[in-house]
Short mmCIF file of C-alpha atoms in Angstrom, two decimals:
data_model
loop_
_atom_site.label_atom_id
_atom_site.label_comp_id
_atom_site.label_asym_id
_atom_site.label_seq_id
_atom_site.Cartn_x
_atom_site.Cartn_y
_atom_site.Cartn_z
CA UNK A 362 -19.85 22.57 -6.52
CA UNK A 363 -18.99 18.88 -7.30
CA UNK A 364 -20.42 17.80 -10.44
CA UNK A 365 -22.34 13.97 -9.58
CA UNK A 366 -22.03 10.97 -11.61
CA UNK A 367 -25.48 10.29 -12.51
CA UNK A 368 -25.86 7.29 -14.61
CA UNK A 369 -24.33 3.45 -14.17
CA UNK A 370 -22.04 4.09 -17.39
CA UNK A 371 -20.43 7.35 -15.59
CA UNK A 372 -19.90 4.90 -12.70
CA UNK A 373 -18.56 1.97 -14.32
CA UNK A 374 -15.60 4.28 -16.59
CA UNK A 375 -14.72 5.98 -12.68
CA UNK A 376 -13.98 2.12 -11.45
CA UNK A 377 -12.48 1.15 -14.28
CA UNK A 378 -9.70 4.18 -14.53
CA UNK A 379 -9.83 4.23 -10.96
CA UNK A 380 -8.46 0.65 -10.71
CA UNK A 381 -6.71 1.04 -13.87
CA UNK A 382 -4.44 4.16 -12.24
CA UNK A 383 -4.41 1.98 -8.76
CA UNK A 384 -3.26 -1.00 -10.62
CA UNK A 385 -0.14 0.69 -11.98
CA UNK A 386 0.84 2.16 -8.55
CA UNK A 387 0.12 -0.90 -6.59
CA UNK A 388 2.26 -3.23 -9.33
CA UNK A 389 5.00 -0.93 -8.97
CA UNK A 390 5.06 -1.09 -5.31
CA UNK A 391 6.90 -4.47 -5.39
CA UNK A 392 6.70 -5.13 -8.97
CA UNK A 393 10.85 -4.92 -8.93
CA UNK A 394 10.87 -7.92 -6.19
CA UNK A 395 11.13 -10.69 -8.39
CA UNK A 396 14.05 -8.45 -10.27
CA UNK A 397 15.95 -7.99 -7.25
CA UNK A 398 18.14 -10.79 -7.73
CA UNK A 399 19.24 -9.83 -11.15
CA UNK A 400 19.21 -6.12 -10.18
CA UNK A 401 21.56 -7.18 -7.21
CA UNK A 402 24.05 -9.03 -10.30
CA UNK A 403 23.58 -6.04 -12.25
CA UNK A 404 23.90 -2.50 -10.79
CA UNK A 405 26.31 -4.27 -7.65
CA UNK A 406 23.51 -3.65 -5.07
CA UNK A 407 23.29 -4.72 -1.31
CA UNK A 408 20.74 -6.02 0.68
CA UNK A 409 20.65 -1.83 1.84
CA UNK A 410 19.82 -0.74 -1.51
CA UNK A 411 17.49 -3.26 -2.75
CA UNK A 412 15.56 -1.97 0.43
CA UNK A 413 15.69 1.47 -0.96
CA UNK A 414 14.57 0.42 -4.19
CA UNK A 415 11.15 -0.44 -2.67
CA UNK A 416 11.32 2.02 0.54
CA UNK A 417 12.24 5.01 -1.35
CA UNK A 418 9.22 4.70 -3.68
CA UNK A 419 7.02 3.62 -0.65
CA UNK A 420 8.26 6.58 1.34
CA UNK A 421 7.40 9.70 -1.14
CA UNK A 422 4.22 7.88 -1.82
CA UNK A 423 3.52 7.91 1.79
CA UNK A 424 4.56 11.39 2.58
CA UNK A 425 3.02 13.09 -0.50
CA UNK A 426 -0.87 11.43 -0.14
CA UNK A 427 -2.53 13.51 1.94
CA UNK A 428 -0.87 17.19 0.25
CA UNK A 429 -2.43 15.63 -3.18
CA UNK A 430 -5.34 14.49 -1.80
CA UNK A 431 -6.04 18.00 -0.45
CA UNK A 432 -4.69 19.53 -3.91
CA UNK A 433 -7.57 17.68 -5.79
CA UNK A 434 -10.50 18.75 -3.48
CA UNK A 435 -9.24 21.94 -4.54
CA UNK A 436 -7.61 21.98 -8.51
CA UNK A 437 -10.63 19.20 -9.33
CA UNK A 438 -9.70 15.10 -8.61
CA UNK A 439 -10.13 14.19 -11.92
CA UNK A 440 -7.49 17.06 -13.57
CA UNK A 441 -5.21 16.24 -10.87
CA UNK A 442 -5.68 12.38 -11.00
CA UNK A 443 -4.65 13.09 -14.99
CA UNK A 444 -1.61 14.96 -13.87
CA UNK A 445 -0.68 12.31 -11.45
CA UNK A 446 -0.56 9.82 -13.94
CA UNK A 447 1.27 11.80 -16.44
CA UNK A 448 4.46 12.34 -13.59
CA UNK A 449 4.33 8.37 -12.77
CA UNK A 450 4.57 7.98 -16.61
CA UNK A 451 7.41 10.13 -17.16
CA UNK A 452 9.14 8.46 -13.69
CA UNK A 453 8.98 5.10 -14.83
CA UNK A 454 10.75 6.36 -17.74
CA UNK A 455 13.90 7.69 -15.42
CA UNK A 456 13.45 3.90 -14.29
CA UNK A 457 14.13 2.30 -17.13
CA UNK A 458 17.15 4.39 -18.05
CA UNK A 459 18.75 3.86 -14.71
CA UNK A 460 22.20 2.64 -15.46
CA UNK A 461 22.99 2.24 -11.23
CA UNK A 462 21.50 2.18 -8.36
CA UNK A 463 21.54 5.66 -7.01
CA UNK A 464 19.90 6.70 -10.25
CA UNK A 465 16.91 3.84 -9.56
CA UNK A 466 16.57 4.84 -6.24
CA UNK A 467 15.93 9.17 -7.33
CA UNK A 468 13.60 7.64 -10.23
CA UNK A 469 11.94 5.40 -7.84
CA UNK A 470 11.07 8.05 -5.12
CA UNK A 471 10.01 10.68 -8.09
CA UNK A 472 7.72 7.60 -9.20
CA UNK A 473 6.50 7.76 -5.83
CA UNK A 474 5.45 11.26 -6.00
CA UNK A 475 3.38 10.13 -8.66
CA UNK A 476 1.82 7.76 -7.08
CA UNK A 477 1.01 9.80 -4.00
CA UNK A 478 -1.25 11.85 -5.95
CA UNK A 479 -2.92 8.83 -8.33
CA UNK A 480 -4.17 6.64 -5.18
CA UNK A 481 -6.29 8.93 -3.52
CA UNK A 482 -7.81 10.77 -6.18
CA UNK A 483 -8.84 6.85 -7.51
CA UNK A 484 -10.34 6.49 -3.98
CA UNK A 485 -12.03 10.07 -4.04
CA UNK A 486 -13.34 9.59 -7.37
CA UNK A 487 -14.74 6.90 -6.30
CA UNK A 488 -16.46 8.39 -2.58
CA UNK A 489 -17.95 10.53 -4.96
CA UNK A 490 -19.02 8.43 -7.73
CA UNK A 491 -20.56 5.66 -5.80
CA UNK A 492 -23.81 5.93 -2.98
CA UNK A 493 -23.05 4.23 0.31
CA UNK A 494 -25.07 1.40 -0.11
CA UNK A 495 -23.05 0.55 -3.29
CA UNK A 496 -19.45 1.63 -2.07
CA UNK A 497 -18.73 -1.74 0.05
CA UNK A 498 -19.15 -3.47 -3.71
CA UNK A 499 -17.12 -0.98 -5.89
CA UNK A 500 -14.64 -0.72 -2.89
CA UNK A 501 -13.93 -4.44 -3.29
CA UNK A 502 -13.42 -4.45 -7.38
CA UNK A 503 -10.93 -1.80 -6.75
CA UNK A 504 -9.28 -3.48 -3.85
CA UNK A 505 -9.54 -6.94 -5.29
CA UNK A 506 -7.48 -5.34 -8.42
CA UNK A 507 -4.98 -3.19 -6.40
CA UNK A 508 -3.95 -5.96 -4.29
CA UNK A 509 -3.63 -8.36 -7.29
CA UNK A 510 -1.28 -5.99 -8.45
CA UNK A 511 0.77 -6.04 -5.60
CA UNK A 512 0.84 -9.61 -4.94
CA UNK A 513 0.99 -10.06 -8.86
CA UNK A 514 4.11 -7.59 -9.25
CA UNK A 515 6.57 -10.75 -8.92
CA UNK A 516 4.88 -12.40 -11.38
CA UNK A 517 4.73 -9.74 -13.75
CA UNK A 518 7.92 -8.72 -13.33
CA UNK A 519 9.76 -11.76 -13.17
CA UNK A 520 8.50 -12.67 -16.71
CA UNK A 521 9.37 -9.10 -17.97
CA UNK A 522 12.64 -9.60 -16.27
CA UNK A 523 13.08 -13.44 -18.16
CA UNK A 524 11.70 -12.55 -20.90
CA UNK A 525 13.14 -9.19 -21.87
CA UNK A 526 15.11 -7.28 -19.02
CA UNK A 527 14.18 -6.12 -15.94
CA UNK A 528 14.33 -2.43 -17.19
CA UNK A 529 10.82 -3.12 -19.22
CA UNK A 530 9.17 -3.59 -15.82
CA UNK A 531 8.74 0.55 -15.82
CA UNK A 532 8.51 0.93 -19.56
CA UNK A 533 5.23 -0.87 -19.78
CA UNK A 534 4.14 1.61 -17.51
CA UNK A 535 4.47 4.15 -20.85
CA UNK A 536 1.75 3.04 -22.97
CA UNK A 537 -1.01 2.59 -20.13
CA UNK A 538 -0.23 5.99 -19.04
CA UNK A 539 -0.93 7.12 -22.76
CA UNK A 540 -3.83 5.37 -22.66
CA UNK A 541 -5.70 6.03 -19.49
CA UNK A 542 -5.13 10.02 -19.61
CA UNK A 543 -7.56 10.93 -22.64
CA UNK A 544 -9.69 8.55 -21.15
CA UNK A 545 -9.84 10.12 -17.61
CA UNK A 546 -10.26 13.47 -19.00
CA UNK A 547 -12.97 12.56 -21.67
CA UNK A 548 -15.25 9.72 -19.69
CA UNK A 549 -15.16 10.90 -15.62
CA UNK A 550 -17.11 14.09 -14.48
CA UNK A 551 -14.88 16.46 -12.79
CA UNK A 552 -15.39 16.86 -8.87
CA UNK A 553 -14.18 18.81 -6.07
CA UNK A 554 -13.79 18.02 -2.28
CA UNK A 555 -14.36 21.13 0.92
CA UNK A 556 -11.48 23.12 -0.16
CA UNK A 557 -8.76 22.78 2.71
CA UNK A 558 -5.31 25.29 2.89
CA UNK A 559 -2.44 23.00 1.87
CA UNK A 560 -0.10 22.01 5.46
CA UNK A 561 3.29 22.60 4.31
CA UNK A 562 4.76 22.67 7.40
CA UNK A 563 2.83 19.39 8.62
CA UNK A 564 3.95 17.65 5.76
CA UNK A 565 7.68 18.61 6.15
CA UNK A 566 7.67 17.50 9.66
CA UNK A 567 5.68 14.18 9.25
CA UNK A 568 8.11 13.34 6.18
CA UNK A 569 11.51 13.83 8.09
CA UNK A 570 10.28 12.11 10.83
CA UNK A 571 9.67 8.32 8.94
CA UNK A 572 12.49 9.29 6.56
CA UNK A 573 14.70 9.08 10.65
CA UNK A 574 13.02 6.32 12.05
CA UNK A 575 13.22 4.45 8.55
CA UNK A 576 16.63 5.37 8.33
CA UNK A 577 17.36 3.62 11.76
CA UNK A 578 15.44 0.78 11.07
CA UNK A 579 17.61 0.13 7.51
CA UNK A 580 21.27 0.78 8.95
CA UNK A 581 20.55 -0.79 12.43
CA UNK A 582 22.19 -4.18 11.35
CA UNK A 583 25.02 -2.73 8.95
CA UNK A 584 26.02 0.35 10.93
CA UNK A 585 24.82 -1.25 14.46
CA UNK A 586 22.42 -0.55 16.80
CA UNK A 587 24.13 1.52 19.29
CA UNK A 588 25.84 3.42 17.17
CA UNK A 589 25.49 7.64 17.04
CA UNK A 590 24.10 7.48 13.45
CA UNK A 591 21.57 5.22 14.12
CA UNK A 592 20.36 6.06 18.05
CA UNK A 593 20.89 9.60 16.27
CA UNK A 594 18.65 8.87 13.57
CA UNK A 595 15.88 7.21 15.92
CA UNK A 596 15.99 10.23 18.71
CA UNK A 597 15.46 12.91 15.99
CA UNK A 598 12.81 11.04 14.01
CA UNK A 599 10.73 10.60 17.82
CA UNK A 600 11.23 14.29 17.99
CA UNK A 601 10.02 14.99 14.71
CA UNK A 602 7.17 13.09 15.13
CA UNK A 603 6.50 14.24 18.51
CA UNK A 604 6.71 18.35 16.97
CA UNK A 605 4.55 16.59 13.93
CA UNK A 606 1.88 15.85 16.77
CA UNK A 607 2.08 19.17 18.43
CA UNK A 608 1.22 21.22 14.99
CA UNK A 609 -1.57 19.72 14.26
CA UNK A 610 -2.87 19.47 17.28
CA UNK A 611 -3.15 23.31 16.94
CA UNK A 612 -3.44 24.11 13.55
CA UNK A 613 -6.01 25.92 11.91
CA UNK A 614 -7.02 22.97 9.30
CA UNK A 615 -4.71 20.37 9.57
CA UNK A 616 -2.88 18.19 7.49
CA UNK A 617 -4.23 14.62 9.14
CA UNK A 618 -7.15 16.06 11.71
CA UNK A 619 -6.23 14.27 15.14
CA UNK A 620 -10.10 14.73 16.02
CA UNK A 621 -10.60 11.45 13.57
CA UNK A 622 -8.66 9.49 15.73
CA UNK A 623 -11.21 9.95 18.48
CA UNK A 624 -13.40 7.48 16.15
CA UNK A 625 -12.55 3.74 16.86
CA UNK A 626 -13.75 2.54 13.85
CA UNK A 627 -11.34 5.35 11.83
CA UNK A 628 -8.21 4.44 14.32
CA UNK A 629 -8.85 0.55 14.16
CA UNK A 630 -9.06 0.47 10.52
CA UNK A 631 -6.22 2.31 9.76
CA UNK A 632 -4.10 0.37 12.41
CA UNK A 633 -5.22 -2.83 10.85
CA UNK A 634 -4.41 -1.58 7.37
CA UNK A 635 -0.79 -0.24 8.70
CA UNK A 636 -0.26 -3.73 9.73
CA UNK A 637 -1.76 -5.98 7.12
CA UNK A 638 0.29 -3.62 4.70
CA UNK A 639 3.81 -4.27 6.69
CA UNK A 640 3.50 -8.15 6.31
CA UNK A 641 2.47 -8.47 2.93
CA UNK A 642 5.20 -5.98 1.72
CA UNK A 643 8.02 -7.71 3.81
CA UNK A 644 6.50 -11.21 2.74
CA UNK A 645 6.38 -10.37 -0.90
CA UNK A 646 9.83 -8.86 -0.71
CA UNK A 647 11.30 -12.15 0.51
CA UNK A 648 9.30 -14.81 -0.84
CA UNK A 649 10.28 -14.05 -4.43
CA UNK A 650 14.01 -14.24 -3.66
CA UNK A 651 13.18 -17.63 -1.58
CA UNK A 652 11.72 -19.42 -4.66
CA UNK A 653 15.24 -18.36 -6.39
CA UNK A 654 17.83 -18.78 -4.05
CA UNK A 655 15.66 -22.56 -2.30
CA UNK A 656 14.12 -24.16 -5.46
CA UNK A 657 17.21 -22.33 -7.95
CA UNK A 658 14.05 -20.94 -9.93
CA UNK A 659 14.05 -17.91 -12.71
CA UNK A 660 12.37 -14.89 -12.34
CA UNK A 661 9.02 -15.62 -14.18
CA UNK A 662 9.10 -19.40 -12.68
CA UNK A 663 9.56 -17.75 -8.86
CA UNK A 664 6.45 -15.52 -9.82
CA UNK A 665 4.62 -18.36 -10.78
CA UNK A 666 5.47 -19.85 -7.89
CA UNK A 667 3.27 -17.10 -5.98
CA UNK A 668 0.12 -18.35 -7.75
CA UNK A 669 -1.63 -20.04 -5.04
CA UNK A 670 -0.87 -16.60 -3.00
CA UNK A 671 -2.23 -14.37 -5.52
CA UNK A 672 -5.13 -16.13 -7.44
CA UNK A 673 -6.61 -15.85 -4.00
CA UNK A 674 -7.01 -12.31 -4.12
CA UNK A 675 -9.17 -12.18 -7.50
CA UNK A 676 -11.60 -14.55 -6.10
CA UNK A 677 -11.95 -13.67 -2.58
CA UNK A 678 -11.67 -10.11 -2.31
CA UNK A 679 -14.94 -9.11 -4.37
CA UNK A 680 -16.88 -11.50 -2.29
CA UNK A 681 -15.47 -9.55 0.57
CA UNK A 682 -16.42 -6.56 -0.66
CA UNK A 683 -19.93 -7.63 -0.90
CA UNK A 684 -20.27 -9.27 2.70
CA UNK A 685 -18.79 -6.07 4.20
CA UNK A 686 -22.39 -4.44 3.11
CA UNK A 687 -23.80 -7.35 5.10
CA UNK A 688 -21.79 -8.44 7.62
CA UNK A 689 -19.78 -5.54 8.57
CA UNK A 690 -16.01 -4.80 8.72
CA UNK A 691 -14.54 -6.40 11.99
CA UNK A 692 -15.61 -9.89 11.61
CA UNK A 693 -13.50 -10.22 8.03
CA UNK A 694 -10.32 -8.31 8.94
CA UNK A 695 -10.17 -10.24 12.33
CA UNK A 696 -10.55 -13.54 10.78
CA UNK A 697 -8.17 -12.48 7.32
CA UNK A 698 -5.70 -11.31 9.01
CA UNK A 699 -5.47 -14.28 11.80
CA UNK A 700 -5.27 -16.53 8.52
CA UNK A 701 -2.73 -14.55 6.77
CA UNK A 702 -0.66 -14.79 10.23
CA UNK A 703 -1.59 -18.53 10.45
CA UNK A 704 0.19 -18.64 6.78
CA UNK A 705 2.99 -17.07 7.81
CA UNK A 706 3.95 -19.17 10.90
CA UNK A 707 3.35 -22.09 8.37
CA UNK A 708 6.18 -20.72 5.97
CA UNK A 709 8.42 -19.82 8.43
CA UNK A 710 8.33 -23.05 10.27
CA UNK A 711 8.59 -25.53 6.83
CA UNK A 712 11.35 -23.25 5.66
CA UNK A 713 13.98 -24.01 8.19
CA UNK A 714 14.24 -27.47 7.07
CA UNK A 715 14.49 -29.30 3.76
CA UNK A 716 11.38 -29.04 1.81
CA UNK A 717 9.75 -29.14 -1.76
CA UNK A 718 7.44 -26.62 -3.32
CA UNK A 719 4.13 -28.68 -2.60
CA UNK A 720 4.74 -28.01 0.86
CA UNK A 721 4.06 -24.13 0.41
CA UNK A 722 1.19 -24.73 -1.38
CA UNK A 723 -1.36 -24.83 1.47
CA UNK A 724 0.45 -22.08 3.41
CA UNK A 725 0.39 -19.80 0.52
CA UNK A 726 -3.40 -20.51 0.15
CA UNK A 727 -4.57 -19.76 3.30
CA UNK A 728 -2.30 -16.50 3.75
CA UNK A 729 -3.53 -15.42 0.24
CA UNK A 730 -7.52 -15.69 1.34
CA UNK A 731 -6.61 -13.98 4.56
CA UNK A 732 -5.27 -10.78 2.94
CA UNK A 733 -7.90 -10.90 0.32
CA UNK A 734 -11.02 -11.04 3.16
CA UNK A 735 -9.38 -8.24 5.16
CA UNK A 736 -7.68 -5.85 2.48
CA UNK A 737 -11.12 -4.44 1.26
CA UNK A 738 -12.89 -4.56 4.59
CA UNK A 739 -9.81 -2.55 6.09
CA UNK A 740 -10.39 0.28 4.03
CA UNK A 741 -14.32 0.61 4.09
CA UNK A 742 -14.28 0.82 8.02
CA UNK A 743 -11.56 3.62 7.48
CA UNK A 744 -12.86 5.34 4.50
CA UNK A 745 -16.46 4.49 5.73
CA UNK A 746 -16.27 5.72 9.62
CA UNK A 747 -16.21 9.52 8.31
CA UNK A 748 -18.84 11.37 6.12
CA UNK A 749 -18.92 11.52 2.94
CA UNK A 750 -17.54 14.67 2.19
CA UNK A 751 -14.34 13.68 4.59
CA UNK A 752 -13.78 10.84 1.78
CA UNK A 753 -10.87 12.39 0.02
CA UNK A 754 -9.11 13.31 3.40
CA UNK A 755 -10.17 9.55 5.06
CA UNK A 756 -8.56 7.64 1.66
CA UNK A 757 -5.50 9.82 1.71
CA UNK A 758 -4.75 8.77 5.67
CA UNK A 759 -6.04 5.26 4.97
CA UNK A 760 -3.37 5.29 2.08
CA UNK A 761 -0.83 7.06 3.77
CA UNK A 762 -0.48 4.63 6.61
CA UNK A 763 -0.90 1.65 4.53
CA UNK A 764 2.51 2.78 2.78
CA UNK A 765 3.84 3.53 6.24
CA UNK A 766 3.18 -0.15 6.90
CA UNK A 767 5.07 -1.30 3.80
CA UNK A 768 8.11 0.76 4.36
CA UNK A 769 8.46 -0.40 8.15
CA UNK A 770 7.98 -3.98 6.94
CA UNK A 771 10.44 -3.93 4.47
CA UNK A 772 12.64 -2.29 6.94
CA UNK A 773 12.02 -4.18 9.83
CA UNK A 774 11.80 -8.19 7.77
CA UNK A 775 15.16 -6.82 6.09
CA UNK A 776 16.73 -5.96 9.61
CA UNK A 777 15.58 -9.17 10.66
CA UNK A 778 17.31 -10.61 7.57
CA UNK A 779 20.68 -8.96 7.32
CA UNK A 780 21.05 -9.82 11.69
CA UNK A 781 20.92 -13.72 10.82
CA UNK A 782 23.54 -13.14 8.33
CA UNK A 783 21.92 -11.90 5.07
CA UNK A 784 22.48 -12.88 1.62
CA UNK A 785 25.75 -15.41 3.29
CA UNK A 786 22.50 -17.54 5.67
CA UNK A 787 19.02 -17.11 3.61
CA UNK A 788 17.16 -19.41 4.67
CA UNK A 789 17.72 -18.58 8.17
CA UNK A 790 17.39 -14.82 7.90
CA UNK A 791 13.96 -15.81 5.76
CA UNK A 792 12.12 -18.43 8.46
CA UNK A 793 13.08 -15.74 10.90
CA UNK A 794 11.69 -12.82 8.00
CA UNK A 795 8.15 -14.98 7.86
CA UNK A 796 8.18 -15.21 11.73
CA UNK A 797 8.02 -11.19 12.27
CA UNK A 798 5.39 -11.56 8.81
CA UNK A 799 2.56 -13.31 10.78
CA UNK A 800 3.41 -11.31 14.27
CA UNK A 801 3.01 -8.20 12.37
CA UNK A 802 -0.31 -10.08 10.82
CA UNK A 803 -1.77 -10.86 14.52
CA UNK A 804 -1.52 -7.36 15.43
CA UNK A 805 -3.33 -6.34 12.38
CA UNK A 806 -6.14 -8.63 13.43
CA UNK A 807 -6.07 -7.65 17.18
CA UNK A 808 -6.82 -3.66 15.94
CA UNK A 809 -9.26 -4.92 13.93
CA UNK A 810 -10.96 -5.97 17.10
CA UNK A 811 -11.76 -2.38 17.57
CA UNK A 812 -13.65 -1.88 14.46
CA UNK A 813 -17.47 -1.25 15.33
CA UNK A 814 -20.18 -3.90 15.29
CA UNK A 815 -22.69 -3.64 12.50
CA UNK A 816 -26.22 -3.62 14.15
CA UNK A 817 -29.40 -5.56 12.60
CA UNK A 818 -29.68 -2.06 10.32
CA UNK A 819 -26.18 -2.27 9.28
CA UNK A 820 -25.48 1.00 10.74
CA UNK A 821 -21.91 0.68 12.44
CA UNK A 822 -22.04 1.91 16.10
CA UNK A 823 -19.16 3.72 15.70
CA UNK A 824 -20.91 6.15 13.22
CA UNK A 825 -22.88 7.74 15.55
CA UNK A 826 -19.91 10.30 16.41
CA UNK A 827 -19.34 11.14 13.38
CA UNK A 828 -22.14 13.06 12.91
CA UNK A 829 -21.46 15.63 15.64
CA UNK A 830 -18.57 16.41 12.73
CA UNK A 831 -20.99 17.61 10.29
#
């Protein structure tokens, strides 16, 4: 039996270490991007392994969600929420002892583990702390905070980085972890999902076949396209994912049920969340070296820089949290996500010429209000288009193809990148970066098209399938 959380108090200490725990995942994400630069001076890194630096954290975070998810319906969300917490603690410590790059990358991933099981046992304690008629407003808190983290990570870093050295971007990870534990353990009533058998082989399979295609994607433009490794690397990962496909399709509880799919609402929000994901990842993990290598800015100043981005996100995404009770889904991830591609043509078009920093003002703006309108509604039609007691599976896929969307945008903006010459032609490689940013943005907005109608009851049409699943 789950245990309920009864009273507002209950409710208001699940959002708070709920967002807490998502904030520290989210900032880590891409809090490193406006350190890149002086990691690159530092350890000796490429443009290769500043990609891995992000993607190798975004991939075990990825691969890893939906096996933790299912391990706290079963061991109890909040115990293993504590426990995921604790590992991303003790992670960010390898982190900040990393004295080169191969040693960042292994700490990164491991931090990655952590974070695999943290994010979906927030968003599970929150399905089950929160009725449906007040999820669409604690939904957008938490996803107004999470993405302020990951748009504020260059920010936060680059005055860590300034001000003391980019290794104390992972040790203030230390004392919040200290923190938050006791907290979780003493203040949020434990609860249990429909225990589901653990899909070791699914996972295996699912996790070889990004870690292939990824692969591909990042030595495409060093080792070249046509070469055995990387055709190699692309034909096994299709094969993976192809033998991925064909085990679940037949197993006896799966690790990501294919029958979800069969909802629009479910497919379309996830496919708008993979996408939305992939250009603010890639755009995050180029605009911060922009503002250093264009305007010769520091670390914190290039962060700052970001404002008009990121103080979007604290104002507009709680307001879109509240009109996705009212309005529905669809009509704010269509329109956020054609504005965040709308800012992204703007950047790449102003950046190929000479230009000030007022003249990425406006851009910035209207990219920033587009991801904050669609970033909560993206995850209420996913999380939202199953039943209730499917929460904890629906946030671990939701979250597990949202990091699929930042590791193929890093990968695919830094391909772009590194094939109009790199680090040697930035500005270049970058208006051509932004260009992919607000293509990958316009097909986030075109699945959101596919995202059900609310009618005058504010019943989605696409939930009426979902109860056959009961």
């Amino acid at each position: 039996m789950s245990s309920k959380v009864r009273t507002t108090g209950e409710q208001r200490w699940v959002l708070g270490l709920a967002s807490i725990g998502s904030v520290m995942v989210a900032l880590d994400a891409l809090v490193v991007a406006a350190a890149l630069t002086t990691i690159r001076h530092d350890l000796g890194a490429g443009v290769e392994e500043l990609e891995w630096t992000v993607n190798a954290y975004s991939l075990s975070f990825a691969m890893l969600l939906l096996t933790a998810a299912a391990l706290g319906d079963r061991w109890g969300r909040r115990r293993t929420f504590a426990a995921g917490l604790a590992l991303f603690s003790v992670a960010s410590v390898g982190c900040a002892l990393a004295t080169s790059v191969p040693m960042l990358i292994g700490a990164r991933a491991l931090q990655g583990v952590g974070a695999a099981v943290v994010m979906p046992l927030a968003m599970g304690l929150l399905g089950a702390a929160f009725p449906p008629e007040r999820r669409g407003w604690a939904i957008g808190i938490f996803s107004g905070l999470t993405g302020l983290a990951v748009l504020g990570g260059p920010m936060i870093g680059g005055a860590i980085t300034e001000g003391l050295a980019w290794q104390w971007i992972f040790w203030i990870n230390v004392p919040v972890g200290l923190i938050a534990i006791p907290l979780v353990l003493s203040k949020i009533p434990e609860s249990h999902g429909a225990v589901r058998r653990l899909d070791p082989r699914g996972a295996t399979l699912i996790t070889l076949a990004v870690l292939g295609l990824v692969w591909g994607v990042v030595r495409g433009a060093i080792a070249g396209w046509s070469s055995p490794e990387v055709v190699g690397s692309f034909v096994l990962g299709a094969l993976l994912l192809l033998g991925f496909l064909a085990w679940e399709k037949r197993a006896p509880q799966p690790m990501v049920p294919l029958s979800y799919f069969r909802i629009r609402a479910f497919s379309a929000g996830n496919a708008a969340g993979f996408f939305l994901t992939a250009a603010l990842f890639g755009a995050v993990f180029f605009l911060a070296q922009f503002m250093q290598v264009a305007f010769g800015s520091g670390p914190l100043e290039a962060g700052l820089q970001l404002l008009p981005w990121t103080a979007t996100l604290f104002l507009v995404a709680p307001i879109a949290g509240r009109l996705v009770d009212r309005i529905g889904e669809r009509p704010l991830v269509f329109t956020g996500l054609a504005l965040q591609a709308v800012g992204m043509f703007w950047i790449s078009q102003v950046s190929k010429g000479t230009l000030q920093y007022s003249d990425l003002v406006l851009p910035l703006i209207v990219a920033g209000c587009g991801v904050s309108m669609a970033m909560p509604a993206t995850q209420s039609a996913s999380v939202g288009a199953l039943p209730r007691e499917a929460v904890g599976i629906a946030s671990g896929i939701y979250s597990m193809m949202r990091q699929l969307g930042g590791v193929a945008g890093v990968a695919v903006l830094a391909a772009v990148f590194a094939s109009a010459g790199g680090y040697e032609s930035f500005a270049s490689g970058f208006s051509r970066a932004l260009a992919i940013c607000g293509v990958l943005s316009l097909l986030g907005a075109l699945a959101g098209l596919g995202i059900a109608v609310r009618r005058s009851t504010g019943v989605a049409v696409q939930l009426e399938p979902v109860e056959e699943m009961r």
